[in-house]
Coordinates of C-alpha atoms and ligand atoms in Angstrom, one line a residue:
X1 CA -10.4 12.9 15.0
X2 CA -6.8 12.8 15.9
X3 CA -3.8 14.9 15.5
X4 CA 0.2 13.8 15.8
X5 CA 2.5 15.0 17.3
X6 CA 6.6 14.5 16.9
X7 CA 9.3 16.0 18.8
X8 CA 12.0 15.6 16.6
X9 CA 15.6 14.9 17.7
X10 CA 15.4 12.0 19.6
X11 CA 17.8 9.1 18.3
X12 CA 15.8 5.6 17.5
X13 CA 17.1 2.4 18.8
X14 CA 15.7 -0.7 19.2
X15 CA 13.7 -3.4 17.6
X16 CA 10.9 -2.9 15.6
X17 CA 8.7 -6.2 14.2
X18 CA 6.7 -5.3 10.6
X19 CA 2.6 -6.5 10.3
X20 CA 1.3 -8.3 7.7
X21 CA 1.5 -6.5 4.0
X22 CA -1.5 -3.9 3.3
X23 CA -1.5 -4.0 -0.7
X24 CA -1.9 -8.0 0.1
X25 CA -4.2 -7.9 2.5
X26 CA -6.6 -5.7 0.5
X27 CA -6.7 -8.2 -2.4
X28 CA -6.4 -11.3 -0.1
X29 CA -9.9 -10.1 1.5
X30 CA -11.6 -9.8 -1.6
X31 CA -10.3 -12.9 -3.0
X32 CA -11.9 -14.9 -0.3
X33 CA -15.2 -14.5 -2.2
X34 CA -14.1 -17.0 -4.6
X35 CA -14.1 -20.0 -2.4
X36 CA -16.6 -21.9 -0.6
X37 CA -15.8 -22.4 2.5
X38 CA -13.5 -20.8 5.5
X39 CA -10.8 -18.7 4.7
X40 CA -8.5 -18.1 7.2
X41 CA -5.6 -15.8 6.9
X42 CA -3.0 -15.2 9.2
X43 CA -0.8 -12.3 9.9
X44 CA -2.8 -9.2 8.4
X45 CA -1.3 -5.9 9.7
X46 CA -4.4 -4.1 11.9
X47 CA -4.8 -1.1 10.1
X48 CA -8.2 0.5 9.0
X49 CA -7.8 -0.7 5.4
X50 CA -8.2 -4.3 6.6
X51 CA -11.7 -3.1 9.1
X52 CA -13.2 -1.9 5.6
X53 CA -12.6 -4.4 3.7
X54 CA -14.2 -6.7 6.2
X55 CA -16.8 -4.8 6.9
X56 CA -17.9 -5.0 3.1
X57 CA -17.3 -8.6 3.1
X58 CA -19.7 -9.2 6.1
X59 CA -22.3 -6.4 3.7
X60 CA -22.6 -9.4 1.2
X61 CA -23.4 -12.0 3.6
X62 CA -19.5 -13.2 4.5
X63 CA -18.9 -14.0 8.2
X64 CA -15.8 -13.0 9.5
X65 CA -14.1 -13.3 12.9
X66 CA -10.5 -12.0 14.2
X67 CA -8.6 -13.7 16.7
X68 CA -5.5 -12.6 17.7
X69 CA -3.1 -12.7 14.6
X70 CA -5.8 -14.4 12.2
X71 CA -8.8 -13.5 10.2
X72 CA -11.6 -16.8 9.7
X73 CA -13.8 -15.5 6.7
X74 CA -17.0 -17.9 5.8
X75 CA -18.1 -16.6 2.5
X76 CA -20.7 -19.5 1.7
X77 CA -23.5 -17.4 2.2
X78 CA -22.3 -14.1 0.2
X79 CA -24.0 -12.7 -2.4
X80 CA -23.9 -10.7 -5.4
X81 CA -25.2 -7.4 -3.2
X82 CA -24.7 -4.3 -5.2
X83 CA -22.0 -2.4 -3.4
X84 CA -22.6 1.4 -5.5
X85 CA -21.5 4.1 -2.3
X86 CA -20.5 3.8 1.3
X87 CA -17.1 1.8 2.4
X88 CA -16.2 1.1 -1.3
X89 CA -15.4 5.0 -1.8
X90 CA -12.9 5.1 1.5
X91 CA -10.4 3.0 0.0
X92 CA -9.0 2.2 -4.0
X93 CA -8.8 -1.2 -3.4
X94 CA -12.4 -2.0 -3.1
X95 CA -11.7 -2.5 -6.8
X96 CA -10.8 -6.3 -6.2
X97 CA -14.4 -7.0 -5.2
X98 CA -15.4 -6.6 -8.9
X99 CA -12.6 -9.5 -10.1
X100 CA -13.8 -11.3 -7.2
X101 CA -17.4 -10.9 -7.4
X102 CA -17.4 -11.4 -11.3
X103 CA -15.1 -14.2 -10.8
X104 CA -18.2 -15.8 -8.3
X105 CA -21.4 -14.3 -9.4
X106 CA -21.0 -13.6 -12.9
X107 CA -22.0 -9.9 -11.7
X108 CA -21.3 -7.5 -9.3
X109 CA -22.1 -3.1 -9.2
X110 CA -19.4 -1.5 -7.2
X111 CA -19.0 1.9 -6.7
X112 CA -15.6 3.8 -8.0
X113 CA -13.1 3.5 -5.7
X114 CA -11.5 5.9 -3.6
X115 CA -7.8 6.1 -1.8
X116 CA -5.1 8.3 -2.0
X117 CA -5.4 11.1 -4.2
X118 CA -2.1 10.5 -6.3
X119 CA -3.4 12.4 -9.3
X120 CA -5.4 10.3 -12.1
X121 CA -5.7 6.7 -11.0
X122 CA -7.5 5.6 -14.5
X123 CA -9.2 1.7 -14.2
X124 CA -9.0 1.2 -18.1
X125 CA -6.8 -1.8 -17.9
X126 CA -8.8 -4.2 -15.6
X127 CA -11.9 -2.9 -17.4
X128 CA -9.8 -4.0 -20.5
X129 CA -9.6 -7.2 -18.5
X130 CA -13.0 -8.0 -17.7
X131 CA -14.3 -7.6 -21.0
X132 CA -11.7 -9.6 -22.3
X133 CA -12.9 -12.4 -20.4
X134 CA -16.9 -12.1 -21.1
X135 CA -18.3 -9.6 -19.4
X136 CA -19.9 -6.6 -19.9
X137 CA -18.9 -3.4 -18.6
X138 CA -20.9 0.0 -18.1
X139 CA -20.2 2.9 -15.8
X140 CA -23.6 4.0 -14.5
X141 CA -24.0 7.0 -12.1
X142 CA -20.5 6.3 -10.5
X143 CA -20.7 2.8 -10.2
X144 CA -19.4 0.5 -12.5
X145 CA -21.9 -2.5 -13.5
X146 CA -20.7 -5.6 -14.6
X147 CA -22.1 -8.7 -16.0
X148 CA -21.3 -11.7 -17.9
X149 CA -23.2 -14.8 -19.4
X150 CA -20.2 -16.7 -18.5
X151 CA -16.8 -16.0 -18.2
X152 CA -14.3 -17.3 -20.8
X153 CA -10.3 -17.7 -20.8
X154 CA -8.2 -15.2 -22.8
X155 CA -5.5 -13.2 -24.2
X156 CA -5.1 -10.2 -22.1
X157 CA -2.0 -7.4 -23.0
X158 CA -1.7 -5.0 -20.2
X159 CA -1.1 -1.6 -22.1
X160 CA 0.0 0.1 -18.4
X161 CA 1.9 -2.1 -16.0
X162 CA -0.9 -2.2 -13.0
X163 CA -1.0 -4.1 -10.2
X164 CA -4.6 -3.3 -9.8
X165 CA -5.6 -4.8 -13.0
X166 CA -2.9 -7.8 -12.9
X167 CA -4.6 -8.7 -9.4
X168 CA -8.3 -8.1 -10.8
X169 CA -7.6 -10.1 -13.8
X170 CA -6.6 -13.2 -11.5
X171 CA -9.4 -13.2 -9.4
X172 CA -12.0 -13.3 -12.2
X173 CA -10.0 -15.3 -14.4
X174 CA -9.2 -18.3 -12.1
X175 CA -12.9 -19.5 -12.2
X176 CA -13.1 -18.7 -16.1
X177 CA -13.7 -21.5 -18.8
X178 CA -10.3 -22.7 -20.4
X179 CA -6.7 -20.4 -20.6
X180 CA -6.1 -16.9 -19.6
X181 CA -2.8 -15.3 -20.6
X182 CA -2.2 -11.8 -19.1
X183 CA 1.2 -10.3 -20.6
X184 CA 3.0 -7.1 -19.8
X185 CA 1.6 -8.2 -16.0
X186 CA 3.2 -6.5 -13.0
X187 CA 5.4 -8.5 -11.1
X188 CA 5.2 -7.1 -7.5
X189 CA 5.6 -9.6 -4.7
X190 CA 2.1 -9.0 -3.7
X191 CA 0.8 -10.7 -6.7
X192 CA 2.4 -13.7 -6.1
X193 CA 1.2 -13.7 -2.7
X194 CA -2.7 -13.1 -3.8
X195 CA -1.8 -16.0 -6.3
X196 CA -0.7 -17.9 -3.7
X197 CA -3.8 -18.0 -1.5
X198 CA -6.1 -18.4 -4.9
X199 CA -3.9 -21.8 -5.8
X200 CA -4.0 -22.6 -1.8
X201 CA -8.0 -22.6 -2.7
X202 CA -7.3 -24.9 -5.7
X203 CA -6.7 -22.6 -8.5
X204 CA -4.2 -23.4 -11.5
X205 CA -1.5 -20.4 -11.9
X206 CA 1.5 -20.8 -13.5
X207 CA 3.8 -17.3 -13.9
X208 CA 2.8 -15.0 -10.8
X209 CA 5.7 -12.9 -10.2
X210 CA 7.2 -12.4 -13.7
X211 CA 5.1 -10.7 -16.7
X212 CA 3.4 -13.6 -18.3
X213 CA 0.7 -15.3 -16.1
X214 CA -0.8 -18.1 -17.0
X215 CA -4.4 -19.2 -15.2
X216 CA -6.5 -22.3 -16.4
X217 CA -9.3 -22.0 -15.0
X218 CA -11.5 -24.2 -12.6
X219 CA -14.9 -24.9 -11.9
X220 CA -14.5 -24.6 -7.9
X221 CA -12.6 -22.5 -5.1
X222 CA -12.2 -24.2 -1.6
X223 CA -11.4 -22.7 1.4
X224 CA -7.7 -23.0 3.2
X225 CA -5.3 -21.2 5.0
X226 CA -2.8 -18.6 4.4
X227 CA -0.1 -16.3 5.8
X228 CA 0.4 -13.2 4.4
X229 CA 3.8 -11.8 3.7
X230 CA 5.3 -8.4 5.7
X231 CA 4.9 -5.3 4.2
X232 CA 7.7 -4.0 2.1
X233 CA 6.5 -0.3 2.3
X234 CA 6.0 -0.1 6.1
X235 CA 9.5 -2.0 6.4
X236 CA 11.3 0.7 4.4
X237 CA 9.5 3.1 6.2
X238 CA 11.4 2.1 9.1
X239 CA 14.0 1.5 7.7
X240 CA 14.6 5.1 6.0
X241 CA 13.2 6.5 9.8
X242 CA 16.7 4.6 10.9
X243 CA 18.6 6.3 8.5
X244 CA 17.1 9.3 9.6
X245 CA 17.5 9.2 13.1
X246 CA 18.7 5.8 14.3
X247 CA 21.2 4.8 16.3
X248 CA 20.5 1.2 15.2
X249 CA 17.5 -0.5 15.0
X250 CA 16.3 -3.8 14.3
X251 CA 14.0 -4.1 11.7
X252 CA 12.2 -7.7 12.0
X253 CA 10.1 -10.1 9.8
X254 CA 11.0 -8.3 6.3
X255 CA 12.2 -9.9 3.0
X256 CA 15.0 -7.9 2.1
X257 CA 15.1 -8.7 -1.3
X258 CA 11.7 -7.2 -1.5
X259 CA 13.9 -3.7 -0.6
X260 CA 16.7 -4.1 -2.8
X261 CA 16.6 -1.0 -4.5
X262 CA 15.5 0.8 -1.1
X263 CA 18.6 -0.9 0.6
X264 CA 20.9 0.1 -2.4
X265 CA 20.2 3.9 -2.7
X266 CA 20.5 4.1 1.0
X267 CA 23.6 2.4 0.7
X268 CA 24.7 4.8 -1.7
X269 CA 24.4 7.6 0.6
X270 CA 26.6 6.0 3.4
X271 CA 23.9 4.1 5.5
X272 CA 25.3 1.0 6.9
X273 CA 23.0 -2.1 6.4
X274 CA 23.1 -5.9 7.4
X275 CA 21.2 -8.2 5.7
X276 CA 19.7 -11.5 7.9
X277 CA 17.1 -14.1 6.6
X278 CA 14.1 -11.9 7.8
X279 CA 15.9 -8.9 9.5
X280 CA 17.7 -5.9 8.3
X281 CA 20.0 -4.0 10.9
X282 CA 20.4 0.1 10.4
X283 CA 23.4 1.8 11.7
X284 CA 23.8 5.5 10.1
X285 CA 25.9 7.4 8.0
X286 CA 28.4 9.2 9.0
X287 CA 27.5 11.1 6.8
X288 CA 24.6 11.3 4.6
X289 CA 25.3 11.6 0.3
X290 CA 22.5 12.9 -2.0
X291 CA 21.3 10.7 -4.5
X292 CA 19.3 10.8 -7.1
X293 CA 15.7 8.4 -7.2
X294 CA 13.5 7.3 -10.5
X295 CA 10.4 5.6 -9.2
X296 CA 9.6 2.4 -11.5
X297 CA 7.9 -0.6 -12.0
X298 CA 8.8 -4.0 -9.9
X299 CA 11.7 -4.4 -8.9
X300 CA 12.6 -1.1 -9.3
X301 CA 12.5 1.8 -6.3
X302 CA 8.8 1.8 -5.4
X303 CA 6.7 5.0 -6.0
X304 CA 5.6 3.9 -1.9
X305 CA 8.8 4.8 -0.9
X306 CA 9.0 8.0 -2.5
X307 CA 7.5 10.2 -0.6
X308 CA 9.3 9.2 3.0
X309 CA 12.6 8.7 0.7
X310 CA 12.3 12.6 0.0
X311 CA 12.2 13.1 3.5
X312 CA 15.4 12.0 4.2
X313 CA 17.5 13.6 1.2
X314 CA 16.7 16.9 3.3
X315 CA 19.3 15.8 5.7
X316 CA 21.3 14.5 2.9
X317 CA 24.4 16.5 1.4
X318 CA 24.3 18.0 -1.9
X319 CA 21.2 17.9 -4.6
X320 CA 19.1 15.2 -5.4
X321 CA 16.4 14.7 -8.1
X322 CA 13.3 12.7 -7.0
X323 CA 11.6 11.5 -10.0
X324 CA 8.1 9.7 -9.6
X325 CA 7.1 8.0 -13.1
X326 CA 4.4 5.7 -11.7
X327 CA 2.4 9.1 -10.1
X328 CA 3.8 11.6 -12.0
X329 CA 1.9 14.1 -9.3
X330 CA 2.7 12.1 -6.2
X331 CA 4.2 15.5 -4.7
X332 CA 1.7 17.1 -2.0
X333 CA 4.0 16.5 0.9
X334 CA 6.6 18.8 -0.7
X335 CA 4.8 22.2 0.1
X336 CA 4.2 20.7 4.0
X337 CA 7.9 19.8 3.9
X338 CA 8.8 23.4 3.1
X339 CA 7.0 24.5 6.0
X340 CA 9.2 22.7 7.9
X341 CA 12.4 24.3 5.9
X342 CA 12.7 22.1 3.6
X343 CA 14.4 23.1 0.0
X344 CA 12.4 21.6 -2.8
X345 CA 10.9 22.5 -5.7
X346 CA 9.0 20.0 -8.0
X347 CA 9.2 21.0 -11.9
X348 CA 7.2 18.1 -13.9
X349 CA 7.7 15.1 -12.6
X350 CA 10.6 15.7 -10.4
X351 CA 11.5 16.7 -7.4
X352 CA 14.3 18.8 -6.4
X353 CA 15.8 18.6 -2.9
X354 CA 19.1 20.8 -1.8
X355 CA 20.5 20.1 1.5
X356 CA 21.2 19.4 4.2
X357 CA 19.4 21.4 5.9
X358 CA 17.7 21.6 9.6
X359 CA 14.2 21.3 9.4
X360 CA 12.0 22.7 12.5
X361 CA 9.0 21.6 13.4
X362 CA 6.0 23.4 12.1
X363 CA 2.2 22.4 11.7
X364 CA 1.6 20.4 8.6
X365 CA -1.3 18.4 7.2
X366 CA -1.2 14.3 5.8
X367 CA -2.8 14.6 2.4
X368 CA -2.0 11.0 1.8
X369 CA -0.5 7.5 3.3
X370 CA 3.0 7.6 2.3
X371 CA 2.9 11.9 2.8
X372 CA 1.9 11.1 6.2
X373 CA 5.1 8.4 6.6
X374 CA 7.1 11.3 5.0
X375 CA 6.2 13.8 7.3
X376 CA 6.8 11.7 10.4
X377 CA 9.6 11.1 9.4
X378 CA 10.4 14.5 9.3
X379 CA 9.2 15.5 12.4
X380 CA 11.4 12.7 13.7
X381 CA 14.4 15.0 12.2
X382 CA 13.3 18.6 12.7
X383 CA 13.9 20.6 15.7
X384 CA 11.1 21.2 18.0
X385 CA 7.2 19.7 17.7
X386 CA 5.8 19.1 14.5
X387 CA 1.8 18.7 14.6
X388 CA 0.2 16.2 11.9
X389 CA -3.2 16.1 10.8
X390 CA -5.2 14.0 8.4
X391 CA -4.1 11.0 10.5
X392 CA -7.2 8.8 9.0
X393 CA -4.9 8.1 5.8
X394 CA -1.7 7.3 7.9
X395 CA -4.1 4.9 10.0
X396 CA -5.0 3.1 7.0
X397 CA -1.7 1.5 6.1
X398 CA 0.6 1.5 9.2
X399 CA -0.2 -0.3 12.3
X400 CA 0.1 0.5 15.5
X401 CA 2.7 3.5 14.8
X402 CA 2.7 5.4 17.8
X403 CA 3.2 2.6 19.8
X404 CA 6.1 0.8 17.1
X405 CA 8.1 4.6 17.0
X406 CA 7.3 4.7 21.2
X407 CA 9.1 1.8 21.4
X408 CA 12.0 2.8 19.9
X409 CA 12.3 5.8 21.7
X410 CA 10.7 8.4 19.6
X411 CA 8.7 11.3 21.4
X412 CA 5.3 11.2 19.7
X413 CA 2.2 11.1 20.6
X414 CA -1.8 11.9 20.2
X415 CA -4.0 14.1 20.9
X416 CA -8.1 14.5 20.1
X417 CA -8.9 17.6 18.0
X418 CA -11.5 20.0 19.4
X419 CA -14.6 20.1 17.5
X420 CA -13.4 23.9 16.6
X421 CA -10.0 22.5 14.9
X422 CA -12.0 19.6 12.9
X423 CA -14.3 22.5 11.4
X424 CA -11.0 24.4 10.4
X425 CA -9.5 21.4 9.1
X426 CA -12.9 20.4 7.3
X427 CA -13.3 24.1 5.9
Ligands
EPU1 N1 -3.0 2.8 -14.5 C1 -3.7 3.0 -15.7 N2 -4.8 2.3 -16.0 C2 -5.2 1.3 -15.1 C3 -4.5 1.0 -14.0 C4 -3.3 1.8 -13.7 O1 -3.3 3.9 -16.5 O2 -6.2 0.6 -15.5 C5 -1.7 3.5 -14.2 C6 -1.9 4.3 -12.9 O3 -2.5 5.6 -13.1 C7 -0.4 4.4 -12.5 C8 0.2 3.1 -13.0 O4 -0.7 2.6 -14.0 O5 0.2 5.5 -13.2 C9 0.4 2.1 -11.9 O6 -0.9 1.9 -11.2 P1 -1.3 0.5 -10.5 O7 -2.5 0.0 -11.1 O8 -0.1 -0.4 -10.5 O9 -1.6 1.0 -9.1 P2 -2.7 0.5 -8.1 O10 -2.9 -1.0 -8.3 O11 -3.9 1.3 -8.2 C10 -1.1 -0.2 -6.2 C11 -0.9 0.1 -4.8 C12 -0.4 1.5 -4.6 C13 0.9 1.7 -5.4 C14 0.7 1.2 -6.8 C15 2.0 1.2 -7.6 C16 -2.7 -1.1 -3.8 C17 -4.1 -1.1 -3.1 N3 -2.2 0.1 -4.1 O12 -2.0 0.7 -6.7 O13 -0.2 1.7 -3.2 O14 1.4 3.0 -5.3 O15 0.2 -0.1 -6.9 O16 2.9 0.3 -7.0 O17 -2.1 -2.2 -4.0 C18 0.1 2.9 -1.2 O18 0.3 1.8 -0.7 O19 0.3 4.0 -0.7 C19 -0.4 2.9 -2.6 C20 -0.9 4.0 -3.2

C-alpha cells in the first residue's frame, strides 16, 4: 500500500493529455459480452477500474489482451458464470454485467456492487428495468439473481434519473424481442458513447443522449471497433488544479462542451479560459470570486466535480454554498479539508465554504475517488507537505497522476507504507 505526498505551492505549467473516460470504460467492458466476436476498444484510461473489469471478463471465459492504447476482448467463449463475491464488490460498476449478461444469457447472479461510499446508492431503477423487460429478479444472500424465459421490448419510466440504470437498461434491451422505450433517461455523454459501441456491434438505438431512448431490438451482436471518448471528470480535475495553482496549462484531448458548466462557474470566479476543438487553455484569476455550486443532472454541474470544485472555493474570496443533490452526503472530504484549515461546515445538503484562506499541509485520508482529487488538489495549494492515504480509490479513476502533476511541475510523490502504518490505517 501507498501513501501521497504533495508539497503545495508550486505553480503548474505545462501540458497535460486526458485518458480514455472511466464511467465509459466500465460499461464499454461489460457491454462487450453482448457480441460474438472481437471487441476491440481503443483509448481506455489505465486505471484499476479497467484491470477489474477485465479480470471478471476473462472469469466468464472472455479473452482479453492490451496493447499499447487498445484493449482486444474475444467474448465467444463466455458464459453465464455466476459472479456472487470477489472483484464484483471492488467496484459499483460491476452492475453492467447483469444488463449485459441478461442481455446474452437470459441469466446472470452478480454480487451487489461496491464503489465509493457516497451515502445510499439504491439499484431500484435498473431492477425496475429488468423486470420490465422479462426477467425475474431476487436478491439472494447479497447477490442479486436474475433470470428470464426471454426477454421482451417495453415501456420503461425512470422514476430517478440514473445513469446506471439508463446504461443497464441498453445493454439488456438491445437483444430484446421488439421496442424498448426508456423515458425520463439520463442524458450523460457516456451513454451515448456505450450506445455507440452497442450500434458499432449492430444494435438499433435511436435517442441516446436526450431522455427518450428508443432500442429495437436484434437477434445478434457482432464484434467491431471503438474509441472511447476522454474523461470529462479527470479533465475538470485538471482543469480546477489550474485554477488552483497554474500558471497555464494545456489541458489536451477534452470535449469542452462536455465542461460547460465546469468552465462557466470558473469563469465566474475570474479564471481565464480558451476554448480549442479538443483543448482548453487555463490562465488564473487575478483574483479568485466565490460562487455558489448546485450539483444536477446532465448537463448540469456534475456531482464528480464537486468535491475537487470545493477545494478550490477555499482560496476563493467570500462565501460559497456547495450544494450536492445527486449525493446528498457526498461530503467526507470536508472534515480532511479542515484539517488542512479549511472553513466549512456542511448543514443538509450543503456545503459552506468561507475564504480565502491558507491551507497548510496536514495528514489526511482519501475516503473516495473524487475526495482523493479534492485533497490533491489541496495539497497542491496548502503550505507545506500534505500526506494522502487511501490511494487505492484515487488509483481507480485517474491515470497515471503522479507522473501527469510531475510533469507539470508539481512536487508529489509516493512512498510504500510500513506494515505498522497499514495496521493503523486498517484499525
Ligand atoms: N438512484 C436511485 N435508484 C437507482 C439508481 C440511482 O435512487 O436505481 C439514485 C442514486 O442514489 C443517486 C442518483 O439516483 O442519488 C443518481 O445515480 P446514478 O444511477 O446516476 O449514479 P451511478 O450510475 O451509480 C454514475 C457514476 C458516478 C456518478 C453518478 C452521477 C459510474 C460507474 N458512476 O453512478 O461516478 O457520480 O453516475 O453522475 O458511471 C465517480 O466517477 O466518482 C462516480 C461516483
Amino acid at each position: 500500500m501507498q501513501k501521497l505526498f504533495v508539497q503545495g505551492g508550486t505553480r503548474l505549467k505545462g501540458r497535460v493529455r486526458i485518458g480514455g473516460a472511466k464511467n465509459s470504460a466500465v460499461a464499454l467492458l461489460p457491454a462487450t459480452i453482448l457480441a460474438n466476436s472481437e471487441v476491440v476498444i481503443e483509448g481506455l484510461p489505465n486505471i484499476s477500474d479497467v484491470e477489474t473489469l477485465s479480470a471478471l471478463l476473462e472469469e466468464i471465459g472472455g479473452t482479453v489482451k492490451r496493447s499499447d492504447d487498445s484493449v482486444h476482448i474475444d467474448p465467444a467463449q463466455m458464459t453465464a458464470m455466476p459472479l456472487p463475491n470477489g472483484k464484483v464488490k471492488k467496484l459499483r460498476a460491476s452492475y453492467y454485467f447483469m444488463g449485459a449478461m441478461l442481455g446474452r444469457f437470459k441469466r446472470a447472479v452478480i454480487g451487489l456492487p461496491g464503489g465509493c461510499h457516497l451515502g445510499p446508492r439504491p439499484i431500484d431503477q435498473h431492477i425496475k428495468g429488468f423486470e420490465a423487460l422479462g426477467a425475474e429478479v431476487t436478491n439472494e444472500q447479497g447477490a442479486i439473481y436474475l433470470r428470464a424465459e426471454k426477454l421482451t421490448g417495453a415501456r420503461i419510466y425512470l422514476d430517478v434519473v440514473s445513469v446506471g440504470a439508463t446504461i443497464n437498461i441498453m445493454l439488456a434491451a438491445v437483444k430484446a424481442k421488439g421496442r424498448t422505450v426508456i423515458e425520463n433517461a439520463a442524458r450523460e455523454p457516456e451513454i451515448i458513447d456505450v450506445a455507440t459501441l452497442l450500434t458499432s456491434m449492430g444494435a438499433k438505438i435511436k435517442g441516446a443522449g436526450t431522455d427518450v431512448i428508443r432500442i429495437e431490438g436484434v437477434d445478434e451482436l457482432t464484434g467491431c471497433m471503438h474509441t472511447i471518448i476522454p474523461d470529462r471528470i479527470e479533465a475538470g480535475t485538471y482543469t480546477i488544479m489550474a485554477a488552483a495553482q497554474g500558471e497555464d496549462v494545456l489541458i489536451d484531448n477534452v470535449i469542452p462542451q462536455h465542461l460547460e458548466p465546469l468552465l462557466a462557474k470558473l469563469r465566474e470566479m475570474g479564471v481565464e479560459i480558451e476554448e480549442g476543438e479538443e483543448q482548453l487553455r487555463i490562465r488564473p484569476a487575478k483574483k479568485l470570486t466565490a460562487v455558489d455550486i448546485k450539483t444536477l443532472v446532465h448537463p448540469g454541474f456534475p456531482t464528480d466535480l464537486q468535491q475537487p470544485f470545493t477545494s478550490l472555493l477555499t482560496k476563493a474570496e467570500g462565501t460559497a454554498v456547495v450544494t450536492d443533490t445527486i449525493y446528498t452526503a457526498r461530503f467526507k472530504h470536508i472534515d480532511e479539508l479542515r484539517r488542512m484549515n479549511a472553513q466549512v461546515k456542511v448543514e443538509g445538503a450543503s456545503a459552506i465554504v468561507s475564504g480565502p484562506v491558507q491551507l497548510q499541509g496536514a495528514k489526511v485520508r482519501a475516503t473516495d475517488l473524487r475526495a482523493g482529487a479534492a485533497l490533491i488538489i489541496a495539497g497542491l495549494m496548502a503550505e507545506g507537505i500534505t500526506e494522502i492515504t487511501g490511494l487505492e480509490h484515487v488509483d481507480r479513476g485517474y491515470e497515471q497522476l503522479t507522473e501527469k502533476l510531475t510533469n507539470l511541475g508539481a512536487k508529489i510523490w509516493r512512498e510504500e507504507m510500513t506494515d505498522q502504518e497499514v495496521e493503523q490505517l486498517q484499525s
